[in-house]
PDB file of C-alpha atoms in Angstrom:
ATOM      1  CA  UNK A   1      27.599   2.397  -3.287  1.00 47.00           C
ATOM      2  CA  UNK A   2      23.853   1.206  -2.185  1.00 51.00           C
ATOM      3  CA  UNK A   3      25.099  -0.940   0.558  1.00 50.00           C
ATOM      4  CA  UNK A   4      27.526   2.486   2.054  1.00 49.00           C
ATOM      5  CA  UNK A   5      24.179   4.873   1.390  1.00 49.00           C
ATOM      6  CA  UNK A   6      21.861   2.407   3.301  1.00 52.00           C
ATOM      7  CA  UNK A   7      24.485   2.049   5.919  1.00 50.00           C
ATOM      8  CA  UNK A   8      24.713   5.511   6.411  1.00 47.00           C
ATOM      9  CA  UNK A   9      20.736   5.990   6.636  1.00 53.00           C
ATOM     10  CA  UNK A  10      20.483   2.983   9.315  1.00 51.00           C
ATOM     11  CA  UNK A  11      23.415   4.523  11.372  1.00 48.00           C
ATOM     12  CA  UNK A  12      21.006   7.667  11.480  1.00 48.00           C
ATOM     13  CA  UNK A  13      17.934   5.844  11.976  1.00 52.00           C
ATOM     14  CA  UNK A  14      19.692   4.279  15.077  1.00 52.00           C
ATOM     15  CA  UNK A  15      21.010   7.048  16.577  1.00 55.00           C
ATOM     16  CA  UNK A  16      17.770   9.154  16.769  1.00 51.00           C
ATOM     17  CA  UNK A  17      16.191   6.317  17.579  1.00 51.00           C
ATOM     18  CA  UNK A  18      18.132   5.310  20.695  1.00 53.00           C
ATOM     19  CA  UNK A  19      18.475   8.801  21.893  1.00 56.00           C
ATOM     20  CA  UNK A  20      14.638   8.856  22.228  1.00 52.00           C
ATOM     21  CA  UNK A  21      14.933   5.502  24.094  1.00 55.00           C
ATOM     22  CA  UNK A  22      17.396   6.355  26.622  1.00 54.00           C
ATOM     23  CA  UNK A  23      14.348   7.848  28.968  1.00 54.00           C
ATOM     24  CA  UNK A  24      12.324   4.845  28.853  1.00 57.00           C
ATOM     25  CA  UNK A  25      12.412   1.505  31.556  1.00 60.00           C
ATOM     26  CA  UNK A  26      14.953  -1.027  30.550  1.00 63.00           C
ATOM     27  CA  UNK A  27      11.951  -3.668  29.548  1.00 63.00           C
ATOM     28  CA  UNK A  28      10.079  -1.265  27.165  1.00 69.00           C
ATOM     29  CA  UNK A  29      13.322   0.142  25.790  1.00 64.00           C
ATOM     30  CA  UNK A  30      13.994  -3.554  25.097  1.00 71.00           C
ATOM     31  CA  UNK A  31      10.793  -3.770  23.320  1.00 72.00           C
ATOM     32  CA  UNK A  32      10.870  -0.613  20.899  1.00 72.00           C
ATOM     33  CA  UNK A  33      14.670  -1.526  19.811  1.00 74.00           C
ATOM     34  CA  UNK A  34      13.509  -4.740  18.669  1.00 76.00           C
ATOM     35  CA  UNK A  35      10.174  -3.661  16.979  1.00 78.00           C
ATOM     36  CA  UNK A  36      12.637  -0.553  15.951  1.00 78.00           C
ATOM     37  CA  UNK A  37      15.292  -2.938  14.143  1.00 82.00           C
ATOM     38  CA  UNK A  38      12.690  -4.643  12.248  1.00 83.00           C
ATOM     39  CA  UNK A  39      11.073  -1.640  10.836  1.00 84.00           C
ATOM     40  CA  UNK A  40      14.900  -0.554   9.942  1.00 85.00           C
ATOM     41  CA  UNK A  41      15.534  -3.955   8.227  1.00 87.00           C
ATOM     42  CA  UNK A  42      11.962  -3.426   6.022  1.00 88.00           C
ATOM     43  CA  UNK A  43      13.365  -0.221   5.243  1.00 88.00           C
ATOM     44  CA  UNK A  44      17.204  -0.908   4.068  1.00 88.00           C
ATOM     45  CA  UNK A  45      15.491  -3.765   1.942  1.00 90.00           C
ATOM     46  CA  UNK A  46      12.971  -2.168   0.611  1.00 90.00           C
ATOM     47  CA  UNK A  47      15.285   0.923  -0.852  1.00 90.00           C
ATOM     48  CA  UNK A  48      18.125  -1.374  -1.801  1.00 90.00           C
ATOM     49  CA  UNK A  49      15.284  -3.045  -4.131  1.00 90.00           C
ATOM     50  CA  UNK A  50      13.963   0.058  -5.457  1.00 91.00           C
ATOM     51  CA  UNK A  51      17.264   1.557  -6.082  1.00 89.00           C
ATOM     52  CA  UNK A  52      18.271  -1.509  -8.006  1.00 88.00           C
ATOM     53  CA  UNK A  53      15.301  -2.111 -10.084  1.00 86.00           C
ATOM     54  CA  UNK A  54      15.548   1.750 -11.250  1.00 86.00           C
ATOM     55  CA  UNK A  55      19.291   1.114 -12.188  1.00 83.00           C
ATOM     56  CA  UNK A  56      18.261  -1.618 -13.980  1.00 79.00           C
ATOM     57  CA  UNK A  57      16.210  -0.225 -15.695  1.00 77.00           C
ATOM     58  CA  UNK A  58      18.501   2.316 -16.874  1.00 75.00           C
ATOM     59  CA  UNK A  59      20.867  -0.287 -17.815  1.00 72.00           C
ATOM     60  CA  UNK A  60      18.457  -1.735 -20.111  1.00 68.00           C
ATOM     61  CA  UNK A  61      18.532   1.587 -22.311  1.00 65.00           C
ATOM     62  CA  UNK A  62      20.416   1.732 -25.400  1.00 62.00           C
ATOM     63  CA  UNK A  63      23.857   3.447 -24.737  1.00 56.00           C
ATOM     64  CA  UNK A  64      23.993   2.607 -21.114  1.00 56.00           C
ATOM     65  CA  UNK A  65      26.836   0.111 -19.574  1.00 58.00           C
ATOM     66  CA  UNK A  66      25.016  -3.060 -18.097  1.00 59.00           C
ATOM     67  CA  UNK A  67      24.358  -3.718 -14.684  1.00 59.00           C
ATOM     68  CA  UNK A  68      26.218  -6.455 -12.973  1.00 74.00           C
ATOM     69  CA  UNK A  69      24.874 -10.120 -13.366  1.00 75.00           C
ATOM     70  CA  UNK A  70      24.668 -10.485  -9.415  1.00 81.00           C
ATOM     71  CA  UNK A  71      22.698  -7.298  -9.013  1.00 85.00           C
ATOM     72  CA  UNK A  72      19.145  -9.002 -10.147  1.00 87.00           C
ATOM     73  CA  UNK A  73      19.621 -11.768  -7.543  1.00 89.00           C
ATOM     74  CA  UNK A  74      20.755  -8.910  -4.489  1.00 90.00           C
ATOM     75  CA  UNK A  75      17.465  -7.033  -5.690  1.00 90.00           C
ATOM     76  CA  UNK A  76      14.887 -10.380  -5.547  1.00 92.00           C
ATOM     77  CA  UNK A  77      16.461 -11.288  -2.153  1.00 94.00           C
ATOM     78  CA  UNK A  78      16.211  -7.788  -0.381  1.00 93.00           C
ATOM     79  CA  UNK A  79      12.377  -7.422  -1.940  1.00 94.00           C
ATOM     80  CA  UNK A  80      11.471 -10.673  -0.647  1.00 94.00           C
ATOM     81  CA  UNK A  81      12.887  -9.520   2.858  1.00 93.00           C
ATOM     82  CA  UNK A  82      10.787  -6.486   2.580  1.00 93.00           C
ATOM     83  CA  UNK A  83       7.792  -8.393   1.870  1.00 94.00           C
ATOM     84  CA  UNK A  84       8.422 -10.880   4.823  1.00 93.00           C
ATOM     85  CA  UNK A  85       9.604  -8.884   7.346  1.00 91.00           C
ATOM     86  CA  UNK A  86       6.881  -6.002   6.671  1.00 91.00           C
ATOM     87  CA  UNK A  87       4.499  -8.585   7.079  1.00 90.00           C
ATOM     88  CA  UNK A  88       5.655 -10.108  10.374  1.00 88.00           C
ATOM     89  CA  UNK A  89       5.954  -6.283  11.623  1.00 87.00           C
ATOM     90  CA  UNK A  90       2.907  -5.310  10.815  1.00 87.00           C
ATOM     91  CA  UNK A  91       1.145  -8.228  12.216  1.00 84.00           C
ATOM     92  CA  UNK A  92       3.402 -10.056  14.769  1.00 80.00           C
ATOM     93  CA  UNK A  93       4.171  -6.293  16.402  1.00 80.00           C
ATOM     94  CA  UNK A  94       1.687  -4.081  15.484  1.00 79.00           C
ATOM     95  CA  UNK A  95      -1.038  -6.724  15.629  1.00 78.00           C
ATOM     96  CA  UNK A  96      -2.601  -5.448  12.533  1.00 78.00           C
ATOM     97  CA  UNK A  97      -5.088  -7.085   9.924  1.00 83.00           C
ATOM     98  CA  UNK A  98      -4.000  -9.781   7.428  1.00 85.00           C
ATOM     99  CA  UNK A  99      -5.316  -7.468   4.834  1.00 88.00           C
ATOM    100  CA  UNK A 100      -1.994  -5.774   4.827  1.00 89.00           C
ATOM    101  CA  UNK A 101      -0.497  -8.158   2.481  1.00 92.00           C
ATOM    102  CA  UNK A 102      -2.914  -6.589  -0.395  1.00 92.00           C
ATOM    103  CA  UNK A 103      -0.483  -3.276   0.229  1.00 91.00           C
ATOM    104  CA  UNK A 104       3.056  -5.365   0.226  1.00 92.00           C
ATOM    105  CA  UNK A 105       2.388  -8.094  -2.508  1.00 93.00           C
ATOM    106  CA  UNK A 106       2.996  -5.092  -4.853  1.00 93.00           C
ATOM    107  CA  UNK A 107       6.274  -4.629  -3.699  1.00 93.00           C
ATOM    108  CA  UNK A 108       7.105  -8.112  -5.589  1.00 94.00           C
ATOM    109  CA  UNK A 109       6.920  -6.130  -8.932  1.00 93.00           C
ATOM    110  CA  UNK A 110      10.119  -5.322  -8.140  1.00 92.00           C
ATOM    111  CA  UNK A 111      11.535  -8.804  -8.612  1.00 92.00           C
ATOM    112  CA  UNK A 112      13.343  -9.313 -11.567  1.00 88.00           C
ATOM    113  CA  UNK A 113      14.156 -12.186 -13.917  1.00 86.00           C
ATOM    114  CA  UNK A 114      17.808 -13.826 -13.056  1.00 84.00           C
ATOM    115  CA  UNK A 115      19.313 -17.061 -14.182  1.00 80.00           C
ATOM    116  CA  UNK A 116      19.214 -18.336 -10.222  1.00 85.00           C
ATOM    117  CA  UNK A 117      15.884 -17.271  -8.053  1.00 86.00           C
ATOM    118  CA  UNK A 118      13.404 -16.521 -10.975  1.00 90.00           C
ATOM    119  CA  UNK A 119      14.911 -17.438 -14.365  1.00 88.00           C
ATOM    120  CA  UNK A 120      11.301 -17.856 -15.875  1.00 89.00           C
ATOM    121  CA  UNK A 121      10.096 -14.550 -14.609  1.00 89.00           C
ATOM    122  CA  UNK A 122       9.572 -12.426 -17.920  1.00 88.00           C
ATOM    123  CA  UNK A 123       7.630  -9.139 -17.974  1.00 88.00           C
ATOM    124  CA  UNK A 124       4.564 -10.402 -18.966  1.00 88.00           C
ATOM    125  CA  UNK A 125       4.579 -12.868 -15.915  1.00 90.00           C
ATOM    126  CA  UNK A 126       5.165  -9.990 -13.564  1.00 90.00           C
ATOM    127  CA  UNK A 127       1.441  -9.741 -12.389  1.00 93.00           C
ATOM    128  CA  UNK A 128       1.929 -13.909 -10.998  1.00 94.00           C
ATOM    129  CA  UNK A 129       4.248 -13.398  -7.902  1.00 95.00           C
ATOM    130  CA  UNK A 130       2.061 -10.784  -6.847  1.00 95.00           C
ATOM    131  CA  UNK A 131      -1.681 -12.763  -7.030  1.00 95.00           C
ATOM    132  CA  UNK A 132       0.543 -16.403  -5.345  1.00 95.00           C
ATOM    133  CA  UNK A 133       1.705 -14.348  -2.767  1.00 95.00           C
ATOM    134  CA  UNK A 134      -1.382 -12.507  -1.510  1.00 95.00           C
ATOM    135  CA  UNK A 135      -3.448 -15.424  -2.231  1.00 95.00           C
ATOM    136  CA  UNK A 136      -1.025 -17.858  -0.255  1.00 95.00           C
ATOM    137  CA  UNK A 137      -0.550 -15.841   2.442  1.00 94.00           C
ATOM    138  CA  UNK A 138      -4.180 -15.827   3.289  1.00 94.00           C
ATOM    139  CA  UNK A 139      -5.021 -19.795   2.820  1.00 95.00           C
ATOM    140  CA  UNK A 140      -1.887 -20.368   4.754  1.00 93.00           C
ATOM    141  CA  UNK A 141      -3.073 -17.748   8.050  1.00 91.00           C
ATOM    142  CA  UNK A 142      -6.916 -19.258   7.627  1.00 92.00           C
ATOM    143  CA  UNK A 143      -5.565 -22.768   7.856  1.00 91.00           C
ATOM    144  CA  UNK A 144      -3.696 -21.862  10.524  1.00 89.00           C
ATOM    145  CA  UNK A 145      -6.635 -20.380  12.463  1.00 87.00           C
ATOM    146  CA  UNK A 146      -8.861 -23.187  11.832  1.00 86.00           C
ATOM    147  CA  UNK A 147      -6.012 -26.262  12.194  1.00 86.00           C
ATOM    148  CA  UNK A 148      -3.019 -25.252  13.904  1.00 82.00           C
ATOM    149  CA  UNK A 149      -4.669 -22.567  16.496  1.00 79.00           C
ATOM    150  CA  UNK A 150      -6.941 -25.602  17.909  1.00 75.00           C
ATOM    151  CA  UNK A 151      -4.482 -28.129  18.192  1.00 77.00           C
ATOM    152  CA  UNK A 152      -1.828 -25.661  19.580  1.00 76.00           C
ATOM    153  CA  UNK A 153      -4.108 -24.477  21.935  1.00 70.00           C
ATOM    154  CA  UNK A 154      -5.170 -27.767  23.090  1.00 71.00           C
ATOM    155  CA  UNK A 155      -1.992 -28.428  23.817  1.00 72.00           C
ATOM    156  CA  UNK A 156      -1.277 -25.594  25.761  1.00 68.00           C
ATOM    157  CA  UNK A 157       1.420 -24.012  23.891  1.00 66.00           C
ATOM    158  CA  UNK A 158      -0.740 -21.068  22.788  1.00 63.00           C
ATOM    159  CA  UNK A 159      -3.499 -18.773  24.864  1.00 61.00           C
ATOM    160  CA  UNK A 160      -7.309 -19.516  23.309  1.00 53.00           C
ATOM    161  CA  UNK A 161      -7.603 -17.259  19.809  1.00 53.00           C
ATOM    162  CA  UNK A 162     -10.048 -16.456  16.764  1.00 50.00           C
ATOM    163  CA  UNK A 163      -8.993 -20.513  16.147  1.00 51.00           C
ATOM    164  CA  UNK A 164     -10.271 -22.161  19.515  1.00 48.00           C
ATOM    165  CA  UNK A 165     -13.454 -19.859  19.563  1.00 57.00           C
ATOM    166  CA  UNK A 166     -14.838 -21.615  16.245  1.00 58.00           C
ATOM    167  CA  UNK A 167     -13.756 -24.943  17.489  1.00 55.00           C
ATOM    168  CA  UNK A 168     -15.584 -24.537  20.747  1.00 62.00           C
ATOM    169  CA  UNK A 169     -18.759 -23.484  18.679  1.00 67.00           C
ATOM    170  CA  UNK A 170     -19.345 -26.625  17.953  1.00 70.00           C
ATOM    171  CA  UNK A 171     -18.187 -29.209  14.836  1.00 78.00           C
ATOM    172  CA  UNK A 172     -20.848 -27.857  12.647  1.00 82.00           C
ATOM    173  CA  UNK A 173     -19.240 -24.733  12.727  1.00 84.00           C
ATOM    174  CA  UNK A 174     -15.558 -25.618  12.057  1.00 84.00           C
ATOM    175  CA  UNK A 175     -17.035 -27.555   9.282  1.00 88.00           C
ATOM    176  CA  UNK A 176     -19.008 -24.525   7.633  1.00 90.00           C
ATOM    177  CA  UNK A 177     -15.644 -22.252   7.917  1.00 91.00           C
ATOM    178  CA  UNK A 178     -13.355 -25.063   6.051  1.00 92.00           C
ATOM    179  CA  UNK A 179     -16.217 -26.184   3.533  1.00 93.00           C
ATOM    180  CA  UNK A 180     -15.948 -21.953   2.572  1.00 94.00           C
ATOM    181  CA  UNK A 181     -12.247 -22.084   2.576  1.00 94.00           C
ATOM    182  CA  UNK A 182     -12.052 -24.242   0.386  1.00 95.00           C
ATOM    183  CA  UNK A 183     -14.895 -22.407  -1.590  1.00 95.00           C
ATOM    184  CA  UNK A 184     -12.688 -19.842  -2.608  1.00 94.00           C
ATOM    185  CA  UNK A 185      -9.529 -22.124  -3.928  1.00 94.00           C
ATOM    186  CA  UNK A 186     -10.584 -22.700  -7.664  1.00 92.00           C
ATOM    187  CA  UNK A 187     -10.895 -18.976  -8.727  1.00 92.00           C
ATOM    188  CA  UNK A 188      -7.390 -18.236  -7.424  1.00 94.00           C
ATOM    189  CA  UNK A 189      -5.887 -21.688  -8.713  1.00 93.00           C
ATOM    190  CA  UNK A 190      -7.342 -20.623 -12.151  1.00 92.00           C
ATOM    191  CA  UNK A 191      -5.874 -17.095 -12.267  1.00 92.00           C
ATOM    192  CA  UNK A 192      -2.598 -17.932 -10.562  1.00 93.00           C
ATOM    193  CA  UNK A 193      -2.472 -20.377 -13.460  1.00 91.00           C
ATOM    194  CA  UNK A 194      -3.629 -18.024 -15.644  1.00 91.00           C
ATOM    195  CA  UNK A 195      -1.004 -15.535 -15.491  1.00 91.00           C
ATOM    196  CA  UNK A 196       1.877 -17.877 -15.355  1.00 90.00           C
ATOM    197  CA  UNK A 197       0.386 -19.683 -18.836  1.00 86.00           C
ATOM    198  CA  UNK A 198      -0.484 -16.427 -20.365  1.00 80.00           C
ATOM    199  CA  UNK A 199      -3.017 -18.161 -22.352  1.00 76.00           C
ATOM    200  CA  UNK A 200      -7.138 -18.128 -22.831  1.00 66.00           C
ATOM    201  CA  UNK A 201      -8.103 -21.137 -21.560  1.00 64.00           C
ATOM    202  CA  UNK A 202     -11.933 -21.964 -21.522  1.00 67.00           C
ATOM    203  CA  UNK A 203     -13.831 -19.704 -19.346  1.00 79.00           C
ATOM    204  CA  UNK A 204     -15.794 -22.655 -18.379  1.00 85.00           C
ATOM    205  CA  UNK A 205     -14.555 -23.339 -15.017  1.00 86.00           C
ATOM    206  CA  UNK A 206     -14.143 -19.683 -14.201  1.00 87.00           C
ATOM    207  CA  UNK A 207     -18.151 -19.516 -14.766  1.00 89.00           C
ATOM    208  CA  UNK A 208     -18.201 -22.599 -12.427  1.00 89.00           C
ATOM    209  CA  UNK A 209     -15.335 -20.996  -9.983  1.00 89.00           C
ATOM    210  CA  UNK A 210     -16.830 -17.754  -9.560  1.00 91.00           C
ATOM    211  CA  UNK A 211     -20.627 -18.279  -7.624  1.00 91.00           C
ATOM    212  CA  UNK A 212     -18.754 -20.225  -5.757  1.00 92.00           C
ATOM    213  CA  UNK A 213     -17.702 -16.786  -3.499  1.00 93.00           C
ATOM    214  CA  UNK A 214     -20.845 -15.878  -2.950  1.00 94.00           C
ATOM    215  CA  UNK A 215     -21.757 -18.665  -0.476  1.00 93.00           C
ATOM    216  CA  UNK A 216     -18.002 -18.686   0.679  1.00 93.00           C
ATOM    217  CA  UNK A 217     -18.850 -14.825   1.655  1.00 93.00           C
ATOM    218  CA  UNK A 218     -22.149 -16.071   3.410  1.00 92.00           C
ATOM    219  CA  UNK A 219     -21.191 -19.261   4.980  1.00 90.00           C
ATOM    220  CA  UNK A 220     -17.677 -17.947   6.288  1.00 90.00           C
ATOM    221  CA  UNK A 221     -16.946 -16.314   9.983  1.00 88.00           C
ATOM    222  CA  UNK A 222     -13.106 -15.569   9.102  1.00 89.00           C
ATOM    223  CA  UNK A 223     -12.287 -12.450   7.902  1.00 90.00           C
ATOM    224  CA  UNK A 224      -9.145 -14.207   6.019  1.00 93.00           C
ATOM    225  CA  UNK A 225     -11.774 -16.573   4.335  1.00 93.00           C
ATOM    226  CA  UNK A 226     -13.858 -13.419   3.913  1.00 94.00           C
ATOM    227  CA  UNK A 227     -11.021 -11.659   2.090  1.00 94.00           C
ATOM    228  CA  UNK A 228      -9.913 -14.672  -0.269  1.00 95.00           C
ATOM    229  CA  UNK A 229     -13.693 -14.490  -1.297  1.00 95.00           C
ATOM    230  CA  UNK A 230     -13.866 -11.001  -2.316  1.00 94.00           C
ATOM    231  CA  UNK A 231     -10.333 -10.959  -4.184  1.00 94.00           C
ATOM    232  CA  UNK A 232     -11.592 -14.073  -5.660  1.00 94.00           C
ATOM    233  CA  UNK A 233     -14.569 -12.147  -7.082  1.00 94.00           C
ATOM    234  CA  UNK A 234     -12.193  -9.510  -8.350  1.00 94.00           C
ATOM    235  CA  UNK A 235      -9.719 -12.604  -9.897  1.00 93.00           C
ATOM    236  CA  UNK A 236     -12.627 -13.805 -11.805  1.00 91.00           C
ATOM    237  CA  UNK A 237     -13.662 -10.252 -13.073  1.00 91.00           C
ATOM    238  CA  UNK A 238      -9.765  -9.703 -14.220  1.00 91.00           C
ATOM    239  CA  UNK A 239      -9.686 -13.052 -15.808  1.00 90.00           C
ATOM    240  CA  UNK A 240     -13.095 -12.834 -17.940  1.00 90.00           C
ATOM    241  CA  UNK A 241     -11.627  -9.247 -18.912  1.00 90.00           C
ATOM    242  CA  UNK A 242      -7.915 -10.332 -20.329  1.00 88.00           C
ATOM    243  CA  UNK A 243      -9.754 -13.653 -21.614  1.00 84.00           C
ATOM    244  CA  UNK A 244     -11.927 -11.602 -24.043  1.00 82.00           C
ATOM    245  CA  UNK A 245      -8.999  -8.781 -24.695  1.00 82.00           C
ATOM    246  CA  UNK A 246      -6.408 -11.679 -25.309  1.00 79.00           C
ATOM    247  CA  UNK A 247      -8.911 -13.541 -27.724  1.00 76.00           C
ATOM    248  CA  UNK A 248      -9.780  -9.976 -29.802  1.00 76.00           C
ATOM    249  CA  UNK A 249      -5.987  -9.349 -30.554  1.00 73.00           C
ATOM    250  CA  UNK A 250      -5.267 -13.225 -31.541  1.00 65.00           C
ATOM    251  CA  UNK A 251      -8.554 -12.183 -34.073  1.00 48.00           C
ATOM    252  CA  UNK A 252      -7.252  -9.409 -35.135  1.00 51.00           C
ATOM    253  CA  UNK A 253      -3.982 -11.300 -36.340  1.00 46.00           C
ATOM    254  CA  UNK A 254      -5.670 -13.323 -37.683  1.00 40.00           C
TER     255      UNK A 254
END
């Protein structure tokens, strides 16, 4: 029934959408189908997850019949589609900021716990795909910029970007921008590490982790770098806050 409903909207979708092609060149109607598919694909997949994790969750309920074993793994797959392809729209067609991943990591709260993809995915670990995700996403695209852009564009298999411009700066500079990367790994490490565990570790490191932003923030000319320092900053604060709120209700047991 959610596969023939999503069918039904895409054959809509479709049909608007190449009726308000058929006036444009051949080239630029070539274009908008394709950028036009992808935004259909994020959109199937992203309902078929939402429609699944609501019947799911009335399934749960006392009194209701069960949802089918398979339905949990259709659901994870079709979110994860939504997160990737959104993401690859967004900035592969609509060339917009990296930043955009803070608005579609969320949608990975709809991923549920199945005995294939995730079978160690419990509600109190919901909050981890969400931090790895956004916080992978941006080492991965500010590695990229200041590794793979320089050596792809050296080898002239990509035009000069944000990459080649820091390169050409000068050594000192490339240096500065990976010495702040790298800056901002140990405050998500910690809370990536802290959600999956569930437990209070010392807050040690995180007092060590944390300043360590600041001069990422100041040394840094990447606005990737820029962003993995202020979530960092905002990791640290959450941390510190379900530390202290963890450690009260294990006194209060005891």
């Amino acid at each position: 029934v959610l596969v023939t409903q999503c069918c039904i909207c895409v054959h809509v979708i479709a049909s608007h959408f190449l009726c308000a092609c058929s006036t444009i060149e051949e080239s630029e109607r070539l274009e908008i189908l394709r950028s036009g598919l992808l935004a259909i694909w994020v959109f199937v997949n992203a309902t078929m997850a939402v429609l699944i994790k609501l019947r799911k969750s009335v399934s749960s309920r006392p009194g209701f019949q069960s949802a089918e074993p398979w339905l949990p793994i259709v659901g994870n797959v079709c979110t994860i589609l939504a997160v990737v392809l959104a993401s690859v729209y967004n900035i592969a067609i609509l060339e917009g900021s990296e930043a955009c991943i803070y608005l579609l990591a969320p949608m990975l709260l709809l991923l549920h716990q199945d005995g294939f993809m995730f079978p160690k995915l419990t509600m109190q670990r919901r909050y981890f795909p969400v931090v790895l995700c956004s916080s992978l996403f941006m080492i991965a695209r500010a590695s990229f910029i200041l590794f793979g852009q320089p050596l792809l564009a050296s080898l002239k298999l990509m035009d000069d970007g944000e990459g080649i411009d820091i390169f050409d700066n000068g050594m000192g500079v490339w240096v500065r921008n990976i010495v702040a990367l790298v800056m901002t790994f140990p405050n998500h490490i910690l809370a990536i590490r802290f959600l999956w565990n569930l437990r209070s570790d010392s807050l040690v490191w995180l007092a060590v982790a944390t300043p360590l932003q600041l001069p990422a923030l100041l040394l840094t000319d990447l606005d990737t770098t820029l962003y993995l320092a202020g979530s960092g900053i905002l990791l640290g604060g959450a941390h510190w806050w379900l530390s202290g709120v963890i450690r009260k209700q294990g006194m209060a047991m005891i």
